[in-house]
mmCIF file with all atom_site columns, C-alpha atoms in Angstrom:
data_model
loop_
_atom_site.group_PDB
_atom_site.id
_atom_site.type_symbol
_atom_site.label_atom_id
_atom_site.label_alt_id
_atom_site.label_comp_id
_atom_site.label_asym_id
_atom_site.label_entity_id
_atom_site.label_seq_id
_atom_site.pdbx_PDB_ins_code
_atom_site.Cartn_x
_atom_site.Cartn_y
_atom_site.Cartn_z
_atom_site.occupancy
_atom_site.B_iso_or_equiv
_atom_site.pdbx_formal_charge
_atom_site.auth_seq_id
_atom_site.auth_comp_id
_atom_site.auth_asym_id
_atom_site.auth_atom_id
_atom_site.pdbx_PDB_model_num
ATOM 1   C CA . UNK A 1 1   ? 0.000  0.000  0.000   1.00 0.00 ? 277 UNK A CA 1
ATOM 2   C CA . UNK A 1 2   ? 1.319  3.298  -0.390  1.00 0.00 ? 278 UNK A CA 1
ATOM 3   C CA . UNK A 1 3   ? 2.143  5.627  2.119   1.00 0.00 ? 279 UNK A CA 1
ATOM 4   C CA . UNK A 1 4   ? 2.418  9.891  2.003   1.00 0.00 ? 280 UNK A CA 1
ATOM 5   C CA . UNK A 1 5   ? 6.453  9.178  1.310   1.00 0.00 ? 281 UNK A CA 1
ATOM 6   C CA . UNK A 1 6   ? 5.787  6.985  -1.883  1.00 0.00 ? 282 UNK A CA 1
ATOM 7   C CA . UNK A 1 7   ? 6.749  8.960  -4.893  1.00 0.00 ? 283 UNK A CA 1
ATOM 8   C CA . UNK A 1 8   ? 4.972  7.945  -8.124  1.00 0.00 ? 284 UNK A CA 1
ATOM 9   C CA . UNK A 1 9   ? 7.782  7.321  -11.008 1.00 0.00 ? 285 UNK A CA 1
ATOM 10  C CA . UNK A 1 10  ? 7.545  7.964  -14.816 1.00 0.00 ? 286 UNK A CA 1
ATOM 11  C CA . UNK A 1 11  ? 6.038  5.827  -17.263 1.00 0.00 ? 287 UNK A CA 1
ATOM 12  C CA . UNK A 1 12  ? 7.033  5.357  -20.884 1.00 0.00 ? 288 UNK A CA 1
ATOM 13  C CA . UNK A 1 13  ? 4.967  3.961  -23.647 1.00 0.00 ? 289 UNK A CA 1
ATOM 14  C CA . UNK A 1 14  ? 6.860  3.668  -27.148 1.00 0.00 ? 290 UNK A CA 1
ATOM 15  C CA . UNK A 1 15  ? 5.174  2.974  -30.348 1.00 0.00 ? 291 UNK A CA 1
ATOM 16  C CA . UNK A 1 16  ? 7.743  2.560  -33.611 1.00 0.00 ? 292 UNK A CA 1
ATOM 17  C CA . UNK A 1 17  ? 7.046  2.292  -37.186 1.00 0.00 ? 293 UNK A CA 1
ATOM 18  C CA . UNK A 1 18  ? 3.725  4.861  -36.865 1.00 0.00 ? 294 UNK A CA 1
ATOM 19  C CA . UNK A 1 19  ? 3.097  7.134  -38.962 1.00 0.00 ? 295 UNK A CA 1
ATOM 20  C CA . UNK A 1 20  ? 2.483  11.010 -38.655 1.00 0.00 ? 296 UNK A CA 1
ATOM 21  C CA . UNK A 1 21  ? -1.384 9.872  -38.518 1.00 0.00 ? 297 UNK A CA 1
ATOM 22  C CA . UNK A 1 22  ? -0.914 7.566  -35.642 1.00 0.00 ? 298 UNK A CA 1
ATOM 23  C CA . UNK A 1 23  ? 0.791  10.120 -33.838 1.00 0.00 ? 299 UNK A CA 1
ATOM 24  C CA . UNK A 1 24  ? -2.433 12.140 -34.241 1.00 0.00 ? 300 UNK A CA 1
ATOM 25  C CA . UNK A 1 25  ? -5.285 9.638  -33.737 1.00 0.00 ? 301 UNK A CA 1
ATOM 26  C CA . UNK A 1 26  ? -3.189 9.115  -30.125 1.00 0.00 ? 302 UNK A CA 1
ATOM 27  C CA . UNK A 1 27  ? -3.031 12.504 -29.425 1.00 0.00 ? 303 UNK A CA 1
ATOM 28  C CA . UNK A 1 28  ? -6.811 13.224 -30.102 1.00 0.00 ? 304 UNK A CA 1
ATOM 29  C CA . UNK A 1 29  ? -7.346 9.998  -28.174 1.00 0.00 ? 305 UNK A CA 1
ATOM 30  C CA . UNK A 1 30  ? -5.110 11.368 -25.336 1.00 0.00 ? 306 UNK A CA 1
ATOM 31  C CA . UNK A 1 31  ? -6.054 14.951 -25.283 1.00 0.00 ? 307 UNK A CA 1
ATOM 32  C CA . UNK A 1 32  ? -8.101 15.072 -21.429 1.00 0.00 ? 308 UNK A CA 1
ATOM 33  C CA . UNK A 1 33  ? -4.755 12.628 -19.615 1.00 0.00 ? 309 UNK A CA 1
ATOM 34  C CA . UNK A 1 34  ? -1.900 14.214 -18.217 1.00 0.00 ? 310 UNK A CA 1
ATOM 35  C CA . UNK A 1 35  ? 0.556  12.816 -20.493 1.00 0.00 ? 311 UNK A CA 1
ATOM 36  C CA . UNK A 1 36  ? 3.703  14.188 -23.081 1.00 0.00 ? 312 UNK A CA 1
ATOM 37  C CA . UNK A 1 37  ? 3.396  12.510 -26.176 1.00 0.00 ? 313 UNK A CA 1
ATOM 38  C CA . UNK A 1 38  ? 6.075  13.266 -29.161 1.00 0.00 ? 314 UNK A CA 1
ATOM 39  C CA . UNK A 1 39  ? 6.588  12.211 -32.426 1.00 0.00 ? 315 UNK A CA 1
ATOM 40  C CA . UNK A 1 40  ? 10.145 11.435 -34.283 1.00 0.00 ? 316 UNK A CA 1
ATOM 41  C CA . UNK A 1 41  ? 11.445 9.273  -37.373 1.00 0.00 ? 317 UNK A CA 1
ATOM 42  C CA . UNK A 1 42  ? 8.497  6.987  -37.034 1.00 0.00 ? 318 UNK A CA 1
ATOM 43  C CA . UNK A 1 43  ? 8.250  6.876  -33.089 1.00 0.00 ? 319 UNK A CA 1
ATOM 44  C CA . UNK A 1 44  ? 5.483  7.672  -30.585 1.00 0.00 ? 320 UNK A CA 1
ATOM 45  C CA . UNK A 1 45  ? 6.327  8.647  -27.331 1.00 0.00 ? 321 UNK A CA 1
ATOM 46  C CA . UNK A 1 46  ? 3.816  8.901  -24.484 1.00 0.00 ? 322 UNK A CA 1
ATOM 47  C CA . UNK A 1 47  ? 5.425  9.545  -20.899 1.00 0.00 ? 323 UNK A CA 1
ATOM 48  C CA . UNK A 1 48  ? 3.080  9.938  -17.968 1.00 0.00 ? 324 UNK A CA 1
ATOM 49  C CA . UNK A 1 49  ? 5.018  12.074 -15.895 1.00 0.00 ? 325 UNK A CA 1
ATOM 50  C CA . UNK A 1 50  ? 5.279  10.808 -11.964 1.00 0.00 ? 326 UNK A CA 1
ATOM 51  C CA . UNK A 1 51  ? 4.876  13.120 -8.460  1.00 0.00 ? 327 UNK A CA 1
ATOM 52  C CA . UNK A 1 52  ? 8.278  13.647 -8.442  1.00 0.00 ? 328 UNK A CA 1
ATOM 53  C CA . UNK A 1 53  ? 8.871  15.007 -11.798 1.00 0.00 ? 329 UNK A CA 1
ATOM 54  C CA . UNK A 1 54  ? 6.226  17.302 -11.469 1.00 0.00 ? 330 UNK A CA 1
ATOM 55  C CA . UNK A 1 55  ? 7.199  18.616 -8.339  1.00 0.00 ? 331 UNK A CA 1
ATOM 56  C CA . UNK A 1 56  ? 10.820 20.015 -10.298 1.00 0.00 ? 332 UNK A CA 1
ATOM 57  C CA . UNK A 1 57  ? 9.158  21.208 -13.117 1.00 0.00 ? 333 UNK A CA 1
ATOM 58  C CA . UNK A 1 58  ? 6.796  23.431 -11.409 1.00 0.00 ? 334 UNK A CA 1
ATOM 59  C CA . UNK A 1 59  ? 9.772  25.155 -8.764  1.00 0.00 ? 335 UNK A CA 1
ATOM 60  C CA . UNK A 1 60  ? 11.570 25.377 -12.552 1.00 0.00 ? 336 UNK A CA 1
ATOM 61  C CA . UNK A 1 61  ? 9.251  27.226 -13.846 1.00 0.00 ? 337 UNK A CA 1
ATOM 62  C CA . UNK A 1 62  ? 8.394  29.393 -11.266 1.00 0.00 ? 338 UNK A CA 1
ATOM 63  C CA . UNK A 1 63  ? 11.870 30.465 -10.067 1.00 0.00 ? 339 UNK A CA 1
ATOM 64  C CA . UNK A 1 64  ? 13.004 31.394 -13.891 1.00 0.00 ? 340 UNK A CA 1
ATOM 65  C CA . UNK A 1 65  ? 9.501  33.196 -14.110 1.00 0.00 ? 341 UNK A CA 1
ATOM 66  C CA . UNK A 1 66  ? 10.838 34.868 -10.895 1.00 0.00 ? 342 UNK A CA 1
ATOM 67  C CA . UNK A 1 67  ? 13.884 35.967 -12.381 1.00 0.00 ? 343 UNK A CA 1
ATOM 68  C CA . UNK A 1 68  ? 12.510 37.128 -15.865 1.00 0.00 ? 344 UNK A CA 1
ATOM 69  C CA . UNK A 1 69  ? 9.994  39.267 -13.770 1.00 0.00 ? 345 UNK A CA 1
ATOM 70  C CA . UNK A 1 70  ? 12.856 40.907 -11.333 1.00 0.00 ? 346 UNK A CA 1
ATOM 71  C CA . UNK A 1 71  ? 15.118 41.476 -14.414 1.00 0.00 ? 347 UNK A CA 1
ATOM 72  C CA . UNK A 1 72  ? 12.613 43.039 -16.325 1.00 0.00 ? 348 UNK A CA 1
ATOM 73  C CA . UNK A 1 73  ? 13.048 40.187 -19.153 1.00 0.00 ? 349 UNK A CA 1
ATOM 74  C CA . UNK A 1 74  ? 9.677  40.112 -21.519 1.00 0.00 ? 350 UNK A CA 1
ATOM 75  C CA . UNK A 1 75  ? 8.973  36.444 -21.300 1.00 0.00 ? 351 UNK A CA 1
ATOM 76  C CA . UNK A 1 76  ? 5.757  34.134 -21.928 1.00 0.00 ? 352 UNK A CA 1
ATOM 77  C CA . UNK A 1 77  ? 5.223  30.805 -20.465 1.00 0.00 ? 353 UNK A CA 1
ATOM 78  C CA . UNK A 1 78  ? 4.149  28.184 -23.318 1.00 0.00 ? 354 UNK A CA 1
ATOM 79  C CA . UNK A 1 79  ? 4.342  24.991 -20.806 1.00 0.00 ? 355 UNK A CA 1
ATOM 80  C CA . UNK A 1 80  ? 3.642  21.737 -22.415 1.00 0.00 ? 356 UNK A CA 1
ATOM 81  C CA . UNK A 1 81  ? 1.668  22.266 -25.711 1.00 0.00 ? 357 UNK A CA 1
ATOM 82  C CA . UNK A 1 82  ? 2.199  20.372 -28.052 1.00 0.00 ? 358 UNK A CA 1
ATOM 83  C CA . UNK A 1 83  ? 4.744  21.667 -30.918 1.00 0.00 ? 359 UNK A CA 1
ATOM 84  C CA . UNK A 1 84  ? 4.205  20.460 -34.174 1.00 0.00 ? 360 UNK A CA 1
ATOM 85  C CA . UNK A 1 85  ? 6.076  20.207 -37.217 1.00 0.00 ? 361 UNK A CA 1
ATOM 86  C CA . UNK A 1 86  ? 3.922  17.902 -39.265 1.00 0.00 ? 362 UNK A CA 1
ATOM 87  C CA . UNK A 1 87  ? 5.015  15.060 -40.721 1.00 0.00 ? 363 UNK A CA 1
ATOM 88  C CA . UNK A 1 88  ? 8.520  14.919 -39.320 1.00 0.00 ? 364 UNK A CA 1
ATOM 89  C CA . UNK A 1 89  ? 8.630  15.595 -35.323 1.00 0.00 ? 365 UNK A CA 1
ATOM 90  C CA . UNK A 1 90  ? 6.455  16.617 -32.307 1.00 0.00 ? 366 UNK A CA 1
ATOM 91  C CA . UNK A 1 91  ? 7.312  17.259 -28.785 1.00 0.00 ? 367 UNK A CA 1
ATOM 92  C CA . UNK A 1 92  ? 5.824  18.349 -25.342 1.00 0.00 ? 368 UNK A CA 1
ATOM 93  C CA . UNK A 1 93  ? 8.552  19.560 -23.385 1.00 0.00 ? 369 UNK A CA 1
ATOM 94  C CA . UNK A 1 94  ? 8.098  19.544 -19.528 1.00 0.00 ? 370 UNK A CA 1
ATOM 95  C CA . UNK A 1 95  ? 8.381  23.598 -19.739 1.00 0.00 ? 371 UNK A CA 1
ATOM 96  C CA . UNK A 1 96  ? 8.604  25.854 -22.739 1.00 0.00 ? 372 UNK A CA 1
ATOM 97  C CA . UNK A 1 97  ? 9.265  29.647 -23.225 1.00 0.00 ? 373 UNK A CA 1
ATOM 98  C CA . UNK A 1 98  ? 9.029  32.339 -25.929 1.00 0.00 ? 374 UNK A CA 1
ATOM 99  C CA . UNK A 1 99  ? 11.201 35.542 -25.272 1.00 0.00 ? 375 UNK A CA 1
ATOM 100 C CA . UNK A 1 100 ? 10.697 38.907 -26.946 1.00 0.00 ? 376 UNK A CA 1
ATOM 101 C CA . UNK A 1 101 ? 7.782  37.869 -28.348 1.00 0.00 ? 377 UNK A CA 1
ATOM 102 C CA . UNK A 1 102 ? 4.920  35.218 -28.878 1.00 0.00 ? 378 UNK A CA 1
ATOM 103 C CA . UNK A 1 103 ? 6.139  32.336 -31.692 1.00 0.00 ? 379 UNK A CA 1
ATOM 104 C CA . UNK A 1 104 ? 4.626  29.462 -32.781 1.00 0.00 ? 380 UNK A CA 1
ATOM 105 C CA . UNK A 1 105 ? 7.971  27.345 -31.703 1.00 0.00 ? 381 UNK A CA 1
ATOM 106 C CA . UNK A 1 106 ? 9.021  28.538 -28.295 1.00 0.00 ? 382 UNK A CA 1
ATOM 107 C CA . UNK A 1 107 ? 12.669 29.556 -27.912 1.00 0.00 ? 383 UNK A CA 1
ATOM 108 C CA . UNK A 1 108 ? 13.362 27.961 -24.903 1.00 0.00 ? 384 UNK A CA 1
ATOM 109 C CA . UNK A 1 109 ? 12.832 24.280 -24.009 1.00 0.00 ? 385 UNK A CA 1
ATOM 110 C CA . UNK A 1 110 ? 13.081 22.277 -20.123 1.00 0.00 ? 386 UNK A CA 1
ATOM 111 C CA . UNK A 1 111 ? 13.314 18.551 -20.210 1.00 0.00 ? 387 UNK A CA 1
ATOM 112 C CA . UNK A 1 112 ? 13.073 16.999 -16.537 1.00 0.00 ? 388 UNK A CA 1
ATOM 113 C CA . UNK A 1 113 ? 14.825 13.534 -16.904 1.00 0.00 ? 389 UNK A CA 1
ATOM 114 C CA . UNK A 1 114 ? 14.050 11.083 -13.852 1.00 0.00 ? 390 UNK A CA 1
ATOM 115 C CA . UNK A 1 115 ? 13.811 7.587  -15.292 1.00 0.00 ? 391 UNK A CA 1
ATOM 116 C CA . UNK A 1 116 ? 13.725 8.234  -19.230 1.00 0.00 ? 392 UNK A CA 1
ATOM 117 C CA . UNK A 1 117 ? 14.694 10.796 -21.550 1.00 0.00 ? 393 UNK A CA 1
ATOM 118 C CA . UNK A 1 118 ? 18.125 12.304 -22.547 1.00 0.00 ? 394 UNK A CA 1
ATOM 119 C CA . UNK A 1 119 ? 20.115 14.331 -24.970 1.00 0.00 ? 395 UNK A CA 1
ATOM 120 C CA . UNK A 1 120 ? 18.836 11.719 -27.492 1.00 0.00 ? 396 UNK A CA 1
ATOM 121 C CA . UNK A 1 121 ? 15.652 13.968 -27.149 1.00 0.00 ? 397 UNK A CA 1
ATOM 122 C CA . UNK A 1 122 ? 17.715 16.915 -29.040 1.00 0.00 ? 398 UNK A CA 1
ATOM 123 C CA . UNK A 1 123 ? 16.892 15.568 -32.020 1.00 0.00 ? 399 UNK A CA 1
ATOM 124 C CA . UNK A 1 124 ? 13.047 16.059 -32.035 1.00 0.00 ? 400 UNK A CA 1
ATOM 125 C CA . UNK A 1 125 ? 13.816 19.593 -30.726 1.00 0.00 ? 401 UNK A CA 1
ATOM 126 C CA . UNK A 1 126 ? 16.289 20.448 -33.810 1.00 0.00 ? 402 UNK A CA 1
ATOM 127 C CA . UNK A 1 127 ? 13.759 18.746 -36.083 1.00 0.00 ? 403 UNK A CA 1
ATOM 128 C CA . UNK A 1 128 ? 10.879 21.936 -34.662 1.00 0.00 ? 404 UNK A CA 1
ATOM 129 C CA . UNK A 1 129 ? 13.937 24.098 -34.108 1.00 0.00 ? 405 UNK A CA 1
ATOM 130 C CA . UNK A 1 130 ? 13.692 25.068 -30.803 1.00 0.00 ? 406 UNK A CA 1
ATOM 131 C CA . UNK A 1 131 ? 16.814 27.485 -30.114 1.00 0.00 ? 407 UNK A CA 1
ATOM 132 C CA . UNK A 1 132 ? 17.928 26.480 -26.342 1.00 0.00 ? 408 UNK A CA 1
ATOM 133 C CA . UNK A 1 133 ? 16.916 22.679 -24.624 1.00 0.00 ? 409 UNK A CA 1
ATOM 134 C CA . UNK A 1 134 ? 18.071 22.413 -20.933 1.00 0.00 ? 410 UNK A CA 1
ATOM 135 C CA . UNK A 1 135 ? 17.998 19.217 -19.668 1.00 0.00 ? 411 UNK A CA 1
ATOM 136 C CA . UNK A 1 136 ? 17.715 18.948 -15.425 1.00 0.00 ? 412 UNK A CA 1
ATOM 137 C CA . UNK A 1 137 ? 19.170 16.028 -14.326 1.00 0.00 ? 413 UNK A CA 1
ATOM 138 C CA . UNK A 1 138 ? 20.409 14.758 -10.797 1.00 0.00 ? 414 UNK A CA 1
ATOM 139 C CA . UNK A 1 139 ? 20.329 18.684 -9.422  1.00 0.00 ? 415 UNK A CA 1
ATOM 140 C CA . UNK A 1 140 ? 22.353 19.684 -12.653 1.00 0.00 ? 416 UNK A CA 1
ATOM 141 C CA . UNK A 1 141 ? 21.139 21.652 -15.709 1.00 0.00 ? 417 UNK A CA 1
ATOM 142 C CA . UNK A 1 142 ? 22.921 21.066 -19.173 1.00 0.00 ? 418 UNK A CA 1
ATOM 143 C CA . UNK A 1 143 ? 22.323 24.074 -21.788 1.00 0.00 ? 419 UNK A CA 1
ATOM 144 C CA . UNK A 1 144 ? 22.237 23.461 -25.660 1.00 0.00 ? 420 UNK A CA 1
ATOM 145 C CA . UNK A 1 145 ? 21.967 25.925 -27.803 1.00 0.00 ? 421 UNK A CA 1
ATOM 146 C CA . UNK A 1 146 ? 21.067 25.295 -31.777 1.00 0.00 ? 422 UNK A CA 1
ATOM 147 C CA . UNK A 1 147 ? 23.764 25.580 -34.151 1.00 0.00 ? 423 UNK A CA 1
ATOM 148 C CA . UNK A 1 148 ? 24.124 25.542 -38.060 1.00 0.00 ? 424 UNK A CA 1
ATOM 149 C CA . UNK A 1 149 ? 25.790 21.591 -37.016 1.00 0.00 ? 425 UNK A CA 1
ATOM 150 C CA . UNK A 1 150 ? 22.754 20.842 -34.549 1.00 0.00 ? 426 UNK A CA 1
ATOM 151 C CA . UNK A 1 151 ? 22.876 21.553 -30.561 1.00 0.00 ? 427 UNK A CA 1
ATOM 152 C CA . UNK A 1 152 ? 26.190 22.360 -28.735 1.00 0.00 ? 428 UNK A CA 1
ATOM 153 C CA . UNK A 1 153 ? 26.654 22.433 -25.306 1.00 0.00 ? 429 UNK A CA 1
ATOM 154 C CA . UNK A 1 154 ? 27.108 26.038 -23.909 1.00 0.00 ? 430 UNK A CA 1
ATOM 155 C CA . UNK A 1 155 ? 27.651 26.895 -19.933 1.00 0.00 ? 431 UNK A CA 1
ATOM 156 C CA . UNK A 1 156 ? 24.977 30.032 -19.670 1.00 0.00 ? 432 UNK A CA 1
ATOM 157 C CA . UNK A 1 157 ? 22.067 30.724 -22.324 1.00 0.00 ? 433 UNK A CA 1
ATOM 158 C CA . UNK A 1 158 ? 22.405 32.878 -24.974 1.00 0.00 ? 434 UNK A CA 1
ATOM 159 C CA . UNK A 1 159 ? 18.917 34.313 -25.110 1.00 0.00 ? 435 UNK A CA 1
ATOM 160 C CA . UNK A 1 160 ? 18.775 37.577 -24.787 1.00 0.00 ? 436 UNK A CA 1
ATOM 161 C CA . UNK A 1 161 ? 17.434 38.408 -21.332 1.00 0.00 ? 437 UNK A CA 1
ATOM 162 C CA . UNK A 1 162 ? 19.280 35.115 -19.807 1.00 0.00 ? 438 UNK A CA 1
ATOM 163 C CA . UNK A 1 163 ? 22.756 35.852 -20.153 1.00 0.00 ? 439 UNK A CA 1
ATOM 164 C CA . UNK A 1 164 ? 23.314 36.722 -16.757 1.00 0.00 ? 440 UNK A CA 1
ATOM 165 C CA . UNK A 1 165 ? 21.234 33.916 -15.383 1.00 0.00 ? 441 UNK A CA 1
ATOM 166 C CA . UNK A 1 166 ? 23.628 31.802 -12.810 1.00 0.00 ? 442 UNK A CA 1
ATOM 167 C CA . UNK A 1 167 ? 23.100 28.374 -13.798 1.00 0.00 ? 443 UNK A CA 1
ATOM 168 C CA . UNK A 1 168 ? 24.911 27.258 -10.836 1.00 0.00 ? 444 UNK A CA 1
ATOM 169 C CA . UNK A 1 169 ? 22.653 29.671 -8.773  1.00 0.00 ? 445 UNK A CA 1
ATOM 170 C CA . UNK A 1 170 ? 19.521 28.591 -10.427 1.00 0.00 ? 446 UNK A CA 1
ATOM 171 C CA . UNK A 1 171 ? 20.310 24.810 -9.659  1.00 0.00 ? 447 UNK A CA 1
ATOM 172 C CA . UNK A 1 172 ? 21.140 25.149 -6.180  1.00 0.00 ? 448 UNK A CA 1
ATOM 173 C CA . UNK A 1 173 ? 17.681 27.335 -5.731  1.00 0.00 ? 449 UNK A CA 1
ATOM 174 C CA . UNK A 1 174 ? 15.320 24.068 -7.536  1.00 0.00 ? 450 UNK A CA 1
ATOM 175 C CA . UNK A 1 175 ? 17.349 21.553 -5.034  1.00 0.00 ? 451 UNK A CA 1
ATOM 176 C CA . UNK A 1 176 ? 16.502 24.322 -1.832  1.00 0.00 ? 452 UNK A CA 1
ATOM 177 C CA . UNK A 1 177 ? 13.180 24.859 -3.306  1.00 0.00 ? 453 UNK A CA 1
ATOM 178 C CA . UNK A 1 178 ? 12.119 21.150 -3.131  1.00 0.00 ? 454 UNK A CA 1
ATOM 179 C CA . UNK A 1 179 ? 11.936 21.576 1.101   1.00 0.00 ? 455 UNK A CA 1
ATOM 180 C CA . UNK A 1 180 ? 11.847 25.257 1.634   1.00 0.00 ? 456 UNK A CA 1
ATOM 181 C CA . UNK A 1 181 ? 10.178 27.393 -1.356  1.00 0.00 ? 457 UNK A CA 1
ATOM 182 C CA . UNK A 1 182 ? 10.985 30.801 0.516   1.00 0.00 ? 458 UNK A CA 1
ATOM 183 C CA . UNK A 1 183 ? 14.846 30.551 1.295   1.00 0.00 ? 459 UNK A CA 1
ATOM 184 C CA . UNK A 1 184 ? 15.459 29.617 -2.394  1.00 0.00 ? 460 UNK A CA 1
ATOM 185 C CA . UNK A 1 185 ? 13.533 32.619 -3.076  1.00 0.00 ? 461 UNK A CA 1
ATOM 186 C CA . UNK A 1 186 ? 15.377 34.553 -1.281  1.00 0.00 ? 462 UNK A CA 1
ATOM 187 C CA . UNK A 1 187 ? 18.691 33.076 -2.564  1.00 0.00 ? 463 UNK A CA 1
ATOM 188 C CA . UNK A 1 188 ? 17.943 33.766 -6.246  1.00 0.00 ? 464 UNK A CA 1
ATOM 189 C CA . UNK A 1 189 ? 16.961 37.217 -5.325  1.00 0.00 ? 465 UNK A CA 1
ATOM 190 C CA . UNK A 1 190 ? 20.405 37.462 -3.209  1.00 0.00 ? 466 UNK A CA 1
ATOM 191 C CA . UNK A 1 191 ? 22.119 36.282 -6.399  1.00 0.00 ? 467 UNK A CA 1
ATOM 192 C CA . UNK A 1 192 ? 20.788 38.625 -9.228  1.00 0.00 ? 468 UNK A CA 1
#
């Protein structure tokens, strides 16, 4: 039975040799369940994100909102919709961004990776051409940024707006934020 201190994990579903029509049919079928589903070179992908995973995604996205509002940085949330680029890839990232201004392919894309998922998910991104994916893993983000010869690690983003965001800072504030919301508030603020 579980207890209050059992933490629900991913799940991964993966479909291969579908086609573009598959994809979605299971993403009509899909639409009311709390659920990613992408689409790349003939795969489906449906991940039903657990406790745990949703717990970092939401202090993600509310301490980089925090910054982009106490810097002044124009941003819009975009989340998890679905981006399309029809017949070739689809993908819901965990948290999505447009900067500047409103675009039909964010700018900015946050994969949480707990028990599936990796860099191997760059692919689908460069396929939509979203220009930044940071992955969070174990308490550490990695930055890409989209090149001419496809993603390349960089050690700070490059959008304008987040080129003085700490990464370093940023991580340490998700890991506080996961028992004490307020002190890695207060930390971030201390550090911009």
């Amino acid at each position: 039975m579980p207890t209050a201190q059992t933490h629900s994990q991913d799940s991964v579903i993966r479909l291969h040799n579908k086609s573009w029509q598959d994809f979605e049919q299971m993403d009509r079928l899909f639409s009311e369940v709390k659920r990613r589903l992408s689409f790349y070179q003939g795969t489906i992908e449906l991940r039903m994100p657990g406790q745990d995973h949703e717990v970092f995604s939401g202090i993600i996205a509310f301490l980089l909102g925090l910054y982009c509002l106490d810097k002044g940085v124009w941003f819009l949330p975009t989340g998890s919709f679905t981006q399309k680029k029809p017949p070739e890839a689809a993908a819901e990232a965990d948290e999505s961004y447009c900067f500047g201004s409103r675009k039909p392919i964010p700018d900015l894309a946050i994969e949480i990776i707990f028990t599936s998922g990796s860099e191997s998910k760059l692919l689908k991104y460069q396929a939509l051409g979203v220009l930044e994916v940071w992955f969070w893993e174990d308490g550490v983000f990695k930055l890409y940024r989209l090149s001419d010869n496809g993603y390349q690690a960089i050690q700070s983003s490059l959008i304008p707006g987040l080129e003085d965001l700490d990464i370093q800072l940023l991580s340490r504030c998700v890991l506080i934020a996961e028992t004490d919301m307020q002190t890695a508030v207060n930390e971030l603020r201390k550090g911009i």
